[in-house]
Amino acid sequence: MVINLLVLASLVSGLYPYSAVAFGKIINTPVEPVQVQEVQDTVRAVREVWVTAYSSTPEETDDSPLIAASGKTVAAGFMAANFLAFGTRVKVPELFGERVFVVEDRMHRRKTDFVDIWMPTKNDAKQFGISYTKILILERGHEVVAAK
């Protein structure tokens, strides 16, 4: 129904390319609903990088320590990386098992083969230290299924 209202509003405003006759046919054509289901992540790439950790302290960030470069408020599961797009999902299996991180932040531009995991305290970040390991860069799969 929402689509039909949008089409009607577009028709009334003169922006819709169809005539009133075609519009009537569109409104009366039943639309079969579909359901989009997420399927398991697939590995798009594997890369060896240095993995470090950071926290939201002024000496480790800019003047807005609780806001990531993506504009989101920092939270568990955030990752900083310069070579991946915001929203990229990443696993670090040797260090975190099946846990999935999302790239929402950036590092200093000299950090080209690094990822940085956000931690709630500076002490947690220091205790984590640094590791050289494989990361799995994921791609989320989707499957369109006709509703029953």
Short mmCIF file of C-alpha atoms in Angstrom, two decimals:
data_model
loop_
_atom_site.label_atom_id
_atom_site.label_comp_id
_atom_site.label_asym_id
_atom_site.label_seq_id
_atom_site.Cartn_x
_atom_site.Cartn_y
_atom_site.Cartn_z
CA MET A 1 0.00 0.00 0.00
CA VAL A 2 2.87 2.39 0.71
CA ILE A 3 4.14 2.01 -2.87
CA ASN A 4 0.64 2.71 -4.21
CA LEU A 5 0.43 5.93 -2.16
CA LEU A 6 3.84 7.03 -3.44
CA VAL A 7 2.77 6.35 -7.02
CA LEU A 8 -0.48 8.26 -6.46
CA ALA A 9 1.40 11.23 -4.98
CA SER A 10 3.80 11.20 -7.94
CA LEU A 11 0.90 11.05 -10.41
CA VAL A 12 -0.92 13.96 -8.78
CA SER A 13 2.26 16.05 -8.77
CA GLY A 14 2.82 15.34 -12.46
CA LEU A 15 6.12 13.58 -11.88
CA TYR A 16 4.96 10.05 -12.63
CA PRO A 17 5.42 9.01 -16.28
CA TYR A 18 2.30 6.81 -16.51
CA SER A 19 -1.15 7.93 -17.55
CA ALA A 20 -4.17 7.59 -15.27
CA VAL A 21 -5.23 4.47 -17.21
CA ALA A 22 -1.85 2.79 -16.64
CA PHE A 23 -2.01 3.94 -13.02
CA GLY A 24 -5.33 2.13 -12.57
CA LYS A 25 -3.80 -1.07 -13.91
CA ILE A 26 -0.82 -0.73 -11.56
CA ILE A 27 -3.05 -0.21 -8.51
CA ASN A 28 -5.19 -3.25 -9.32
CA THR A 29 -2.27 -5.59 -10.04
CA PRO A 30 -1.61 -7.79 -7.03
CA VAL A 31 1.99 -7.82 -5.87
CA GLU A 32 3.33 -11.03 -4.44
CA PRO A 33 5.32 -10.33 -1.27
CA VAL A 34 8.90 -11.49 -1.04
CA GLN A 35 11.04 -12.07 1.97
CA VAL A 36 14.76 -11.37 2.09
CA GLN A 37 16.68 -13.69 4.35
CA GLU A 38 20.28 -13.20 5.34
CA VAL A 39 22.42 -16.23 4.76
CA GLN A 40 25.79 -17.04 6.20
CA ASP A 41 28.67 -14.65 5.60
CA THR A 42 31.13 -15.74 2.95
CA VAL A 43 34.83 -14.96 3.00
CA ARG A 44 35.65 -12.43 0.30
CA ALA A 45 39.36 -12.13 1.09
CA VAL A 46 42.03 -13.14 3.59
CA ARG A 47 44.77 -10.74 4.60
CA GLU A 48 47.59 -10.79 7.13
CA VAL A 49 47.75 -7.62 9.22
CA TRP A 50 48.87 -6.23 12.53
CA VAL A 51 45.99 -6.19 15.02
CA THR A 52 46.06 -3.63 17.82
CA ALA A 53 43.44 -2.15 20.14
CA TYR A 54 42.37 1.36 21.11
CA SER A 55 39.96 3.05 23.47
CA SER A 56 38.06 6.31 23.50
CA THR A 57 40.61 8.38 25.34
CA PRO A 58 41.60 11.86 24.18
CA GLU A 59 45.26 10.89 23.67
CA GLU A 60 44.24 8.05 21.32
CA THR A 61 41.59 9.90 19.32
CA ASP A 62 40.67 13.32 17.99
CA ASP A 63 38.54 15.93 19.77
CA SER A 64 35.42 13.72 19.69
CA PRO A 65 36.60 10.45 21.26
CA LEU A 66 33.18 8.77 21.37
CA ILE A 67 32.38 9.36 17.69
CA ALA A 68 33.95 7.05 15.09
CA ALA A 69 35.03 8.33 11.67
CA SER A 70 31.81 6.88 10.22
CA GLY A 71 29.82 9.25 12.46
CA LYS A 72 28.53 6.48 14.73
CA THR A 73 29.00 6.34 18.48
CA VAL A 74 31.71 3.83 19.36
CA ALA A 75 30.58 0.43 20.61
CA ALA A 76 31.83 -3.10 21.14
CA GLY A 77 32.58 -4.72 17.79
CA PHE A 78 33.94 -1.57 16.13
CA MET A 79 37.12 -1.84 14.12
CA ALA A 80 39.34 0.83 12.59
CA ALA A 81 41.02 0.13 9.25
CA ASN A 82 42.25 2.35 6.44
CA PHE A 83 42.10 -0.22 3.63
CA LEU A 84 38.45 -1.31 4.08
CA ALA A 85 35.21 0.56 3.49
CA PHE A 86 32.95 1.56 6.37
CA GLY A 87 30.50 -1.24 7.12
CA THR A 88 32.87 -4.02 6.05
CA ARG A 89 32.47 -7.08 8.27
CA VAL A 90 35.67 -8.76 9.46
CA LYS A 91 36.60 -11.81 11.54
CA VAL A 92 39.89 -12.28 13.38
CA PRO A 93 39.58 -16.03 14.04
CA GLU A 94 42.94 -16.68 15.70
CA LEU A 95 42.26 -14.01 18.33
CA PHE A 96 38.45 -13.73 18.56
CA GLY A 97 37.01 -16.95 17.09
CA GLU A 98 33.72 -16.38 15.25
CA ARG A 99 33.16 -12.84 16.54
CA VAL A 100 32.43 -10.37 13.74
CA PHE A 101 33.74 -6.79 13.79
CA VAL A 102 32.49 -3.92 11.63
CA VAL A 103 34.78 -1.25 10.20
CA GLU A 104 33.48 2.09 11.49
CA ASP A 105 36.67 4.00 12.22
CA ARG A 106 40.01 5.03 10.70
CA MET A 107 43.61 5.05 11.92
CA HIS A 108 46.49 7.40 11.24
CA ARG A 109 47.24 7.30 7.49
CA ARG A 110 50.66 5.68 8.06
CA LYS A 111 48.87 2.55 9.37
CA THR A 112 48.36 0.67 6.12
CA ASP A 113 48.59 -2.97 7.25
CA PHE A 114 46.86 -2.55 10.60
CA VAL A 115 43.40 -2.98 12.06
CA ASP A 116 42.50 -1.55 15.44
CA ILE A 117 39.83 -3.11 17.67
CA TRP A 118 37.86 -0.73 19.90
CA MET A 119 37.91 -1.61 23.61
CA PRO A 120 36.02 0.08 26.45
CA THR A 121 39.09 1.03 28.52
CA LYS A 122 42.67 2.04 27.86
CA ASN A 123 43.82 -0.76 30.19
CA ASP A 124 41.94 -3.35 28.07
CA ALA A 125 43.61 -1.99 24.93
CA LYS A 126 47.08 -2.08 26.53
CA GLN A 127 46.57 -5.64 27.78
CA PHE A 128 45.52 -6.73 24.27
CA GLY A 129 48.85 -5.59 22.85
CA ILE A 130 49.70 -6.32 19.22
CA SER A 131 49.48 -9.45 17.07
CA TYR A 132 50.27 -10.29 13.46
CA THR A 133 47.51 -12.55 12.18
CA LYS A 134 45.05 -13.34 9.40
CA ILE A 135 41.77 -11.52 9.10
CA LEU A 136 38.80 -12.72 7.09
CA ILE A 137 37.06 -9.99 5.11
CA LEU A 138 33.43 -11.02 4.82
CA GLU A 139 30.63 -10.52 2.38
CA ARG A 140 27.09 -10.85 3.67
CA GLY A 141 24.92 -13.09 1.56
CA HIS A 142 21.22 -12.52 0.93
CA GLU A 143 18.61 -14.82 -0.49
CA VAL A 144 15.25 -13.69 -1.85
CA VAL A 145 12.48 -16.14 -1.04
CA ALA A 146 8.84 -15.84 -2.13
CA ALA A 147 6.55 -15.52 0.88
CA LYS A 148 4.12 -18.35 1.49
#
